[in-house]
Short mmCIF file of C-alpha atoms and ligand atoms in Angstrom, two decimals:
data_model
loop_
_atom_site.label_atom_id
_atom_site.label_comp_id
_atom_site.label_asym_id
_atom_site.label_seq_id
_atom_site.Cartn_x
_atom_site.Cartn_y
_atom_site.Cartn_z
CA UNK A 1 65.03 -2.36 -6.59
CA UNK A 2 63.68 -1.88 -3.06
CA UNK A 3 59.94 -1.98 -2.46
CA UNK A 4 58.11 1.31 -1.79
CA UNK A 5 57.78 1.90 1.94
CA UNK A 6 54.26 2.41 3.30
CA UNK A 7 53.98 3.85 6.82
CA UNK A 8 50.64 3.01 8.46
CA UNK A 9 49.87 5.40 11.33
CA UNK A 10 47.20 4.81 13.98
CA UNK A 11 46.55 5.35 17.65
CA UNK A 12 43.05 4.54 18.90
CA UNK A 13 40.86 1.44 19.20
CA UNK A 14 38.68 2.06 16.13
CA UNK A 15 41.66 2.89 13.91
CA UNK A 16 43.37 -0.36 14.95
CA UNK A 17 40.21 -2.40 14.32
CA UNK A 18 39.74 -0.84 10.90
CA UNK A 19 43.41 -0.97 9.86
CA UNK A 20 44.52 -4.45 10.90
CA UNK A 21 42.82 -5.99 7.84
CA UNK A 22 44.53 -3.36 5.64
CA UNK A 23 47.97 -4.06 7.13
CA UNK A 24 47.51 -7.77 6.45
CA UNK A 25 46.29 -7.18 2.92
CA UNK A 26 49.20 -4.83 2.20
CA UNK A 27 51.65 -7.49 3.41
CA UNK A 28 49.86 -10.06 1.26
CA UNK A 29 50.47 -8.03 -1.92
CA UNK A 30 54.22 -8.63 -1.50
CA UNK A 31 54.68 -5.43 -3.50
CA UNK A 32 55.31 -2.95 -0.70
CA UNK A 33 57.32 -2.74 2.52
CA UNK A 34 54.85 -2.13 5.34
CA UNK A 35 55.92 -0.19 8.44
CA UNK A 36 53.56 0.56 11.31
CA UNK A 37 53.66 3.41 13.81
CA UNK A 38 51.21 3.63 16.71
CA UNK A 39 50.85 6.90 18.56
CA UNK A 40 49.04 5.13 21.42
CA UNK A 41 46.64 8.06 21.64
CA UNK A 42 44.79 5.21 23.37
CA UNK A 43 46.98 2.85 25.39
CA UNK A 44 44.86 0.06 26.90
CA UNK A 45 42.15 0.07 24.21
CA UNK A 46 44.78 0.01 21.45
CA UNK A 47 46.76 -2.79 23.08
CA UNK A 48 43.61 -4.95 23.28
CA UNK A 49 43.32 -4.78 19.47
CA UNK A 50 47.04 -5.26 18.82
CA UNK A 51 46.92 -8.47 20.87
CA UNK A 52 43.87 -9.89 19.11
CA UNK A 53 45.17 -9.01 15.66
CA UNK A 54 48.68 -10.21 16.55
CA UNK A 55 50.18 -6.91 15.46
CA UNK A 56 53.59 -5.72 16.68
CA UNK A 57 54.09 -2.11 15.65
CA UNK A 58 57.51 -1.08 14.39
CA UNK A 59 57.28 2.19 16.33
CA UNK A 60 55.28 3.12 19.39
CA UNK A 61 55.13 6.77 20.49
CA UNK A 62 53.28 5.85 23.70
CA UNK A 63 51.75 9.33 23.82
CA UNK A 64 48.54 8.89 25.84
CA UNK A 65 48.13 11.10 28.88
CA UNK A 66 45.24 10.81 31.33
CA UNK A 67 42.50 13.29 30.44
CA UNK A 68 44.46 14.58 27.45
CA UNK A 69 43.39 17.90 25.93
CA UNK A 70 42.86 18.33 22.22
CA UNK A 71 45.49 21.02 21.75
CA UNK A 72 48.23 19.35 23.79
CA UNK A 73 47.51 15.98 22.18
CA UNK A 74 47.61 17.54 18.69
CA UNK A 75 50.95 19.23 19.37
CA UNK A 76 52.57 16.09 20.77
CA UNK A 77 51.21 13.87 17.99
CA UNK A 78 52.40 16.23 15.27
CA UNK A 79 55.90 16.49 16.70
CA UNK A 80 56.21 12.78 17.47
CA UNK A 81 54.91 11.67 14.08
CA UNK A 82 57.13 14.18 12.28
CA UNK A 83 60.19 12.70 13.98
CA UNK A 84 59.13 9.18 13.03
CA UNK A 85 58.62 10.22 9.41
CA UNK A 86 62.05 11.87 9.33
CA UNK A 87 63.60 8.64 10.58
CA UNK A 88 61.53 6.25 8.45
CA UNK A 89 61.42 8.33 5.24
CA UNK A 90 58.28 6.57 3.93
CA UNK A 91 57.15 6.78 0.32
CA UNK A 92 53.53 7.02 1.48
CA UNK A 93 51.64 7.46 4.74
CA UNK A 94 48.31 5.73 5.39
CA UNK A 95 45.86 7.12 7.94
CA UNK A 96 42.33 6.07 8.89
CA UNK A 97 39.21 7.96 9.88
CA UNK A 98 38.83 11.13 11.88
CA UNK A 99 40.88 10.97 15.06
CA UNK A 100 43.51 13.48 16.11
CA UNK A 101 46.12 10.83 15.25
CA UNK A 102 44.79 10.63 11.68
CA UNK A 103 44.72 14.41 11.30
CA UNK A 104 48.21 14.92 12.75
CA UNK A 105 49.58 12.00 10.71
CA UNK A 106 48.30 13.53 7.48
CA UNK A 107 49.62 16.97 8.40
CA UNK A 108 53.09 15.68 9.36
CA UNK A 109 53.27 13.82 6.03
CA UNK A 110 52.17 16.94 4.14
CA UNK A 111 54.90 18.99 5.84
CA UNK A 112 57.38 16.51 4.34
CA UNK A 113 55.60 16.33 0.96
CA UNK A 114 54.93 12.63 1.51
CA UNK A 115 51.70 11.45 -0.21
CA UNK A 116 48.84 10.31 1.99
CA UNK A 117 46.17 7.62 1.57
CA UNK A 118 43.00 8.11 3.60
CA UNK A 119 41.04 5.04 4.66
CA UNK A 120 37.37 5.80 5.45
CA UNK A 121 37.35 9.08 3.56
CA UNK A 122 34.39 11.33 2.82
CA UNK A 123 32.15 10.85 5.85
CA UNK A 124 30.48 14.18 6.58
CA UNK A 125 27.79 15.24 9.02
CA UNK A 126 27.91 18.81 7.68
CA UNK A 127 28.02 20.10 11.28
CA UNK A 128 31.46 21.06 12.61
CA UNK A 129 30.32 20.56 16.21
CA UNK A 130 28.91 17.03 15.73
CA UNK A 131 31.00 14.91 15.88
CA UNK A 132 33.48 17.21 17.60
CA UNK A 133 36.33 17.54 16.75
CA UNK A 134 36.15 14.62 14.28
CA UNK A 135 34.21 16.43 11.53
CA UNK A 136 37.07 18.90 11.15
CA UNK A 137 39.79 16.27 11.63
CA UNK A 138 38.38 14.31 8.71
CA UNK A 139 37.97 17.38 6.52
CA UNK A 140 41.60 18.43 7.15
CA UNK A 141 42.83 15.09 5.78
CA UNK A 142 40.82 15.39 2.56
CA UNK A 143 42.75 18.12 0.67
CA UNK A 144 46.06 16.58 1.81
CA UNK A 145 45.37 13.01 0.66
CA UNK A 146 45.86 11.87 -2.93
CA UNK A 147 44.09 8.53 -2.42
CA UNK A 148 40.63 8.56 -0.84
CA UNK A 149 39.10 5.23 0.13
CA UNK A 150 35.42 6.04 0.55
CA UNK A 151 33.39 3.30 2.22
CA UNK A 152 30.21 4.13 0.31
CA UNK A 153 28.94 6.04 -2.71
CA UNK A 154 27.49 8.65 -0.33
CA UNK A 155 30.96 9.31 1.10
CA UNK A 156 32.49 9.44 -2.39
CA UNK A 157 29.87 11.99 -3.45
CA UNK A 158 30.70 14.20 -0.47
CA UNK A 159 34.33 14.30 -1.65
CA UNK A 160 33.29 15.04 -5.23
CA UNK A 161 31.21 17.97 -3.96
CA UNK A 162 34.37 19.31 -2.30
CA UNK A 163 36.14 19.26 -5.68
CA UNK A 164 38.47 16.41 -4.78
CA UNK A 165 39.90 14.96 -8.03
CA UNK A 166 37.36 12.20 -8.91
CA UNK A 167 40.19 9.98 -10.20
CA UNK A 168 41.61 9.76 -6.66
CA UNK A 169 38.33 8.64 -5.03
CA UNK A 170 37.69 4.90 -4.74
CA UNK A 171 34.58 3.29 -3.26
CA UNK A 172 35.95 0.31 -1.35
CA UNK A 173 33.52 -0.51 1.47
CA UNK A 174 34.44 -0.01 5.12
CA UNK A 175 37.20 -2.21 6.47
CA UNK A 176 35.30 -2.53 9.76
CA UNK A 177 33.15 -5.16 8.05
CA UNK A 178 36.30 -7.10 7.12
CA UNK A 179 37.39 -6.96 10.78
CA UNK A 180 33.94 -7.93 12.04
CA UNK A 181 33.49 -10.92 9.73
CA UNK A 182 37.03 -12.15 10.36
CA UNK A 183 36.53 -11.90 14.11
CA UNK A 184 33.10 -13.54 14.03
CA UNK A 185 34.66 -16.40 12.06
CA UNK A 186 37.43 -16.80 14.62
CA UNK A 187 34.92 -16.87 17.51
CA UNK A 188 32.85 -19.49 15.68
CA UNK A 189 35.95 -21.64 15.28
CA UNK A 190 37.14 -21.04 18.85
CA UNK A 191 34.42 -19.85 21.28
CA UNK A 192 36.99 -19.55 24.07
CA UNK A 193 38.08 -16.28 22.42
CA UNK A 194 34.92 -14.66 23.81
CA UNK A 195 34.21 -16.95 26.75
CA UNK A 196 34.74 -14.12 29.23
CA UNK A 197 31.08 -13.22 28.62
CA UNK A 198 29.76 -16.64 29.69
CA UNK A 199 29.05 -15.42 33.23
CA UNK A 200 27.08 -12.36 32.12
CA UNK A 201 25.22 -14.34 29.44
CA UNK A 202 24.17 -16.81 32.15
CA UNK A 203 23.24 -14.11 34.65
CA UNK A 204 21.07 -12.31 32.07
CA UNK A 205 19.55 -15.45 30.48
CA UNK A 206 15.85 -14.92 29.68
CA UNK A 207 16.21 -11.13 29.60
CA UNK A 208 16.61 -8.97 26.54
CA UNK A 209 20.03 -7.36 26.55
CA UNK A 210 20.51 -3.70 25.67
CA UNK A 211 24.16 -3.07 24.79
CA UNK A 212 25.26 0.47 25.63
CA UNK A 213 28.42 2.42 24.73
CA UNK A 214 29.07 6.13 24.98
CA UNK A 215 32.19 8.28 24.78
CA UNK A 216 31.64 11.28 22.52
CA UNK A 217 33.17 14.54 23.70
CA UNK A 218 30.13 16.53 22.51
CA UNK A 219 27.95 14.43 24.86
CA UNK A 220 30.05 15.21 27.97
CA UNK A 221 28.21 16.88 30.84
CA UNK A 222 24.44 17.17 30.48
CA UNK A 223 24.31 14.65 27.63
CA UNK A 224 26.14 11.91 29.58
CA UNK A 225 24.00 12.52 32.65
CA UNK A 226 20.79 12.26 30.59
CA UNK A 227 22.07 9.06 28.98
CA UNK A 228 22.81 7.59 32.43
CA UNK A 229 19.31 8.41 33.73
CA UNK A 230 17.72 6.94 30.59
CA UNK A 231 19.72 3.72 30.90
CA UNK A 232 18.66 3.41 34.55
CA UNK A 233 14.99 3.70 33.56
CA UNK A 234 15.41 1.09 30.81
CA UNK A 235 17.05 -1.29 33.30
CA UNK A 236 14.17 -0.86 35.76
CA UNK A 237 12.17 -3.20 33.51
CA UNK A 238 12.35 -6.76 34.80
CA UNK A 239 12.53 -8.20 31.25
CA UNK A 240 15.65 -6.19 30.35
CA UNK A 241 19.33 -6.29 31.22
CA UNK A 242 21.91 -3.68 30.29
CA UNK A 243 25.46 -4.58 29.26
CA UNK A 244 27.59 -1.46 29.37
CA UNK A 245 31.37 -1.55 28.72
CA UNK A 246 32.42 1.86 29.98
CA UNK A 247 34.95 3.99 28.06
CA UNK A 248 37.92 4.86 30.30
CA UNK A 249 37.86 8.63 29.64
CA UNK A 250 38.39 10.35 33.02
CA UNK A 251 37.62 13.80 31.70
CA UNK A 252 34.98 14.71 32.76
CA UNK A 253 34.65 11.25 34.05
CA UNK A 254 32.43 8.99 32.01
CA UNK A 255 33.26 6.24 34.48
CA UNK A 256 32.23 8.18 37.59
CA UNK A 257 28.97 9.52 36.07
CA UNK A 258 27.95 6.01 35.06
CA UNK A 259 29.11 4.49 38.36
CA UNK A 260 27.16 7.04 40.38
CA UNK A 261 23.88 6.59 38.50
CA UNK A 262 24.04 2.95 37.42
CA UNK A 263 26.61 1.27 39.68
CA UNK A 264 24.33 -0.68 42.01
CA UNK A 265 21.54 -1.64 39.63
CA UNK A 266 20.88 -5.41 39.59
CA UNK A 267 19.96 -5.41 35.89
CA UNK A 268 23.06 -3.56 34.76
CA UNK A 269 26.55 -4.91 34.16
CA UNK A 270 28.91 -1.93 34.10
CA UNK A 271 32.13 -3.49 32.88
CA UNK A 272 35.60 -2.63 31.61
CA UNK A 273 35.98 -2.12 27.84
CA UNK A 274 35.69 -5.47 26.06
CA UNK A 275 38.32 -6.69 23.67
CA UNK A 276 37.06 -6.98 20.11
CA UNK A 277 35.99 -10.67 20.09
CA UNK A 278 34.05 -10.16 23.31
CA UNK A 279 32.41 -7.03 21.94
CA UNK A 280 31.43 -8.84 18.73
CA UNK A 281 29.87 -11.58 20.87
CA UNK A 282 28.06 -8.93 22.95
CA UNK A 283 26.61 -7.46 19.76
CA UNK A 284 25.42 -10.90 18.78
CA UNK A 285 23.77 -11.42 22.17
CA UNK A 286 21.94 -8.11 22.36
CA UNK A 287 18.38 -7.24 21.39
CA UNK A 288 19.45 -3.73 20.44
CA UNK A 289 22.41 -1.38 20.76
CA UNK A 290 22.24 2.09 22.24
CA UNK A 291 25.38 3.98 21.33
CA UNK A 292 27.06 7.21 20.25
CA UNK A 293 29.89 5.26 18.59
CA UNK A 294 30.76 5.48 14.91
CA UNK A 295 31.91 1.89 14.58
CA UNK A 296 28.90 0.42 16.36
CA UNK A 297 26.63 2.20 13.85
CA UNK A 298 28.42 0.26 11.12
CA UNK A 299 28.67 -3.11 12.84
CA UNK A 300 25.15 -3.44 14.25
CA UNK A 301 23.40 -3.38 10.83
CA UNK A 302 25.82 -6.02 9.57
CA UNK A 303 24.65 -8.31 12.38
CA UNK A 304 20.97 -7.42 11.99
CA UNK A 305 20.81 -5.55 15.30
CA UNK A 306 18.82 -2.32 15.61
CA UNK A 307 20.99 0.56 16.78
CA UNK A 308 19.68 3.72 18.44
CA UNK A 309 22.24 6.46 17.93
CA UNK A 310 22.60 8.92 20.80
CA UNK A 311 23.63 11.85 18.64
CA UNK A 312 21.92 14.85 17.03
CA UNK A 313 23.35 14.06 13.61
CA UNK A 314 25.51 11.42 11.96
CA UNK A 315 28.17 11.25 9.28
CA UNK A 316 26.99 7.66 8.64
CA UNK A 317 23.52 8.16 7.14
CA UNK A 318 23.54 4.79 5.36
CA UNK A 319 22.30 2.86 8.42
CA UNK A 320 19.47 5.35 8.91
CA UNK A 321 18.51 5.19 5.23
CA UNK A 322 18.53 1.39 5.40
CA UNK A 323 16.27 1.50 8.47
CA UNK A 324 18.56 -0.32 10.89
CA UNK A 325 19.74 2.79 12.75
CA UNK A 326 17.79 5.69 14.21
CA UNK A 327 19.02 9.01 15.60
CA UNK A 328 17.62 9.55 19.08
CA UNK A 329 19.82 12.36 20.45
CA UNK A 330 20.53 12.64 24.17
CA UNK A 331 17.14 13.57 25.58
CA UNK A 332 16.33 11.21 28.45
CA UNK A 333 12.61 10.74 27.66
CA UNK A 334 13.25 10.29 23.95
CA UNK A 335 15.89 7.60 24.55
CA UNK A 336 13.60 5.72 26.95
CA UNK A 337 10.63 5.87 24.64
CA UNK A 338 12.63 4.72 21.57
CA UNK A 339 14.09 1.78 23.52
CA UNK A 340 10.64 0.81 24.84
CA UNK A 341 9.24 0.88 21.30
CA UNK A 342 11.88 -1.60 20.18
CA UNK A 343 11.19 -3.79 23.22
CA UNK A 344 7.39 -3.74 23.01
CA UNK A 345 6.54 -3.36 19.34
CA UNK A 346 7.56 -6.55 17.51
CA UNK A 347 6.89 -5.06 14.07
CA UNK A 348 8.93 -1.93 14.78
CA UNK A 349 11.77 -4.09 16.02
CA UNK A 350 11.79 -6.59 13.17
CA UNK A 351 11.61 -3.75 10.63
CA UNK A 352 14.95 -2.51 12.04
CA UNK A 353 16.51 -5.91 12.68
CA UNK A 354 17.32 -6.89 9.14
CA UNK A 355 20.85 -8.08 8.54
CA UNK A 356 22.53 -6.28 5.70
CA UNK A 357 25.75 -4.43 5.07
CA UNK A 358 25.25 -0.89 3.81
CA UNK A 359 28.86 -0.22 4.83
CA UNK A 360 30.73 -3.00 3.03
CA UNK A 361 31.02 -6.60 1.89
CA UNK A 362 34.05 -7.67 3.93
CA UNK A 363 36.53 -7.26 1.06
CA UNK A 364 37.45 -3.60 1.47
CA UNK A 365 41.00 -4.18 2.73
CA UNK A 366 42.04 -6.19 -0.34
CA UNK A 367 40.76 -3.47 -2.66
CA UNK A 368 42.59 -0.78 -0.70
CA UNK A 369 45.84 -2.76 -0.62
CA UNK A 370 45.75 -3.24 -4.40
CA UNK A 371 45.17 0.45 -5.00
CA UNK A 372 47.97 1.43 -2.60
CA UNK A 373 50.39 -1.13 -4.03
CA UNK A 374 49.75 -0.01 -7.60
CA UNK A 375 49.89 3.68 -6.63
CA UNK A 376 46.58 4.60 -8.22
C1 UD1 B 1 39.10 9.24 20.65
C2 UD1 B 1 38.85 9.97 19.34
C3 UD1 B 1 37.44 9.69 18.85
C4 UD1 B 1 37.15 8.21 18.79
C5 UD1 B 1 37.49 7.57 20.11
C6 UD1 B 1 37.32 6.08 20.01
C7 UD1 B 1 39.90 12.16 19.02
C8 UD1 B 1 39.83 13.60 19.29
N1 UD1 B 1 38.95 11.40 19.56
O1 UD1 B 1 38.24 9.78 21.62
O2 UD1 B 1 37.29 10.23 17.55
O3 UD1 B 1 35.79 8.04 18.52
O4 UD1 B 1 38.85 7.86 20.46
O5 UD1 B 1 37.27 5.48 21.26
O6 UD1 B 1 40.80 11.71 18.35
N2 UD1 B 1 41.87 6.50 27.95
C9 UD1 B 1 42.48 5.51 28.70
N3 UD1 B 1 42.85 4.35 28.07
C10 UD1 B 1 42.64 4.13 26.76
C11 UD1 B 1 41.99 5.12 26.01
C12 UD1 B 1 41.63 6.30 26.61
O7 UD1 B 1 42.70 5.68 29.89
O8 UD1 B 1 43.02 3.08 26.27
C13 UD1 B 1 41.51 7.75 28.60
C14 UD1 B 1 42.75 8.66 28.79
O9 UD1 B 1 42.65 9.33 30.03
C15 UD1 B 1 42.61 9.64 27.65
C16 UD1 B 1 41.12 9.78 27.54
O10 UD1 B 1 40.60 8.46 27.79
O11 UD1 B 1 43.27 10.87 27.90
C17 UD1 B 1 40.61 10.33 26.25
O12 UD1 B 1 41.17 9.67 25.12
P1 UD1 B 1 41.14 10.44 23.70
O13 UD1 B 1 41.77 9.58 22.68
O14 UD1 B 1 41.67 11.82 23.87
O15 UD1 B 1 39.60 10.63 23.44
P2 UD1 B 1 38.45 9.62 23.17
O16 UD1 B 1 37.21 10.20 23.76
O17 UD1 B 1 38.87 8.26 23.54
N1 UDP B 2 34.46 -1.85 20.78
C1 UDP B 2 35.17 -2.83 21.45
N2 UDP B 2 34.98 -2.99 22.79
C2 UDP B 2 34.11 -2.19 23.50
C3 UDP B 2 33.40 -1.19 22.81
C4 UDP B 2 33.60 -1.04 21.45
O1 UDP B 2 35.95 -3.56 20.85
O2 UDP B 2 33.99 -2.40 24.72
C5 UDP B 2 34.70 -1.67 19.34
C6 UDP B 2 33.46 -1.63 18.48
O3 UDP B 2 33.11 -2.91 18.04
C7 UDP B 2 33.89 -0.73 17.32
C8 UDP B 2 34.92 0.16 17.92
O4 UDP B 2 35.30 -0.40 19.17
O5 UDP B 2 34.53 -1.48 16.30
C9 UDP B 2 34.31 1.50 18.13
O6 UDP B 2 35.12 2.25 18.92
P1 UDP B 2 34.59 3.54 19.65
O7 UDP B 2 33.12 3.48 19.88
O8 UDP B 2 35.48 3.73 20.82
O9 UDP B 2 34.97 4.68 18.60
P2 UDP B 2 34.22 5.30 17.33
O10 UDP B 2 33.86 4.20 16.41
O11 UDP B 2 33.05 6.06 17.85
O12 UDP B 2 35.26 6.21 16.77
#
């Protein structure tokens, strides 16, 4: 008898980081045939992860367009994924998170009555405009999926409140911790994997590094400009250096806003996006992270790094509850004052800098693979 065919669909950097451990674990079960389809909603950022994880997708839709719009991207993803599903005829589709790829993948599977497993299910901010459009993307997947892998009890409870069948909800931990610990182990064994940061580490020796990332659509415009001005003020301190891998979104130009405000500052390294081992090393080097990213909110606590979250609300309250993350929004003065507190107040900083893993124990992927393989 042939093995059931599982089609894993993903397209962006965070999906690839959070799914490569699942793909490996599924292969390790020996009980299912694993097929992978990338939409390449992200091209360069996705390829960085595929290379590090040594993943060669079976299908690649290569759909990214510069400055892609949500509606056009949704339409192209839905059509492209539908065609792949018609050709592959999977027994189950696996999607991750809250991207447009995840939403379109679930919808295309539903249109073919193919069951869907949702990795990182149940995260809710309760505000449909923050994160935008991810809050709705994630909610659309929920009633379609018949397996919900919630990273935490909080996420599982959100699904229960939405009347999702409790028997289909499994608390597994977040697979990002699997990816992080695996990658940290590889860097420890072979430091050359992240040696591209040697120059910056040398240049900023003796300074405290603030690691910055920002890309959220709801922060475009005034929010991004305020973030840029705040980062410039932080970098004006002689005891601080800013390491800022800039997201390549050209619309409305994260790169040009940051270049214009921060480009010539001697204490700022504005750099291309880092591949995952280099980013994990950067997290290890920093004093604190300043970010609007979802994944960074999960990784920083695991490494004992305080993270200031440049958002009004978060669907990842566990880091806040644990005291390692704090919401600071996008007001320039507020960001500056929160960063200065963590730089100047040792007690405030060490209260936040406690290593623990509210998001997982590094064994989420194995649990998920078992549940998928046994169809529960
Ligand atoms: C997407 C996800 C977001 C996730 C983020 C992770 C949606 C709606 N958004 O947002 O949930 O947090 O990815 O990074 O699904 N680009 C490149 N090269 C790349 C990647 C992007 O040039 O490798 C540029 C392209 O011009 C692209 C633009 O960035 O059109 C925006 O990419 P898109 O995936 O639409 O949005 P993100 O803001 O990256
Ligand atoms: N990341 C990376 N290189 C970078 C910036 C981030 O590898 O230069 C990783 C980071 O460790 C995390 C993931 O990308 O695992 C987060 O992606 P992003 O912030 O783009 O998306 P989000 O998590 O907000 O959806």
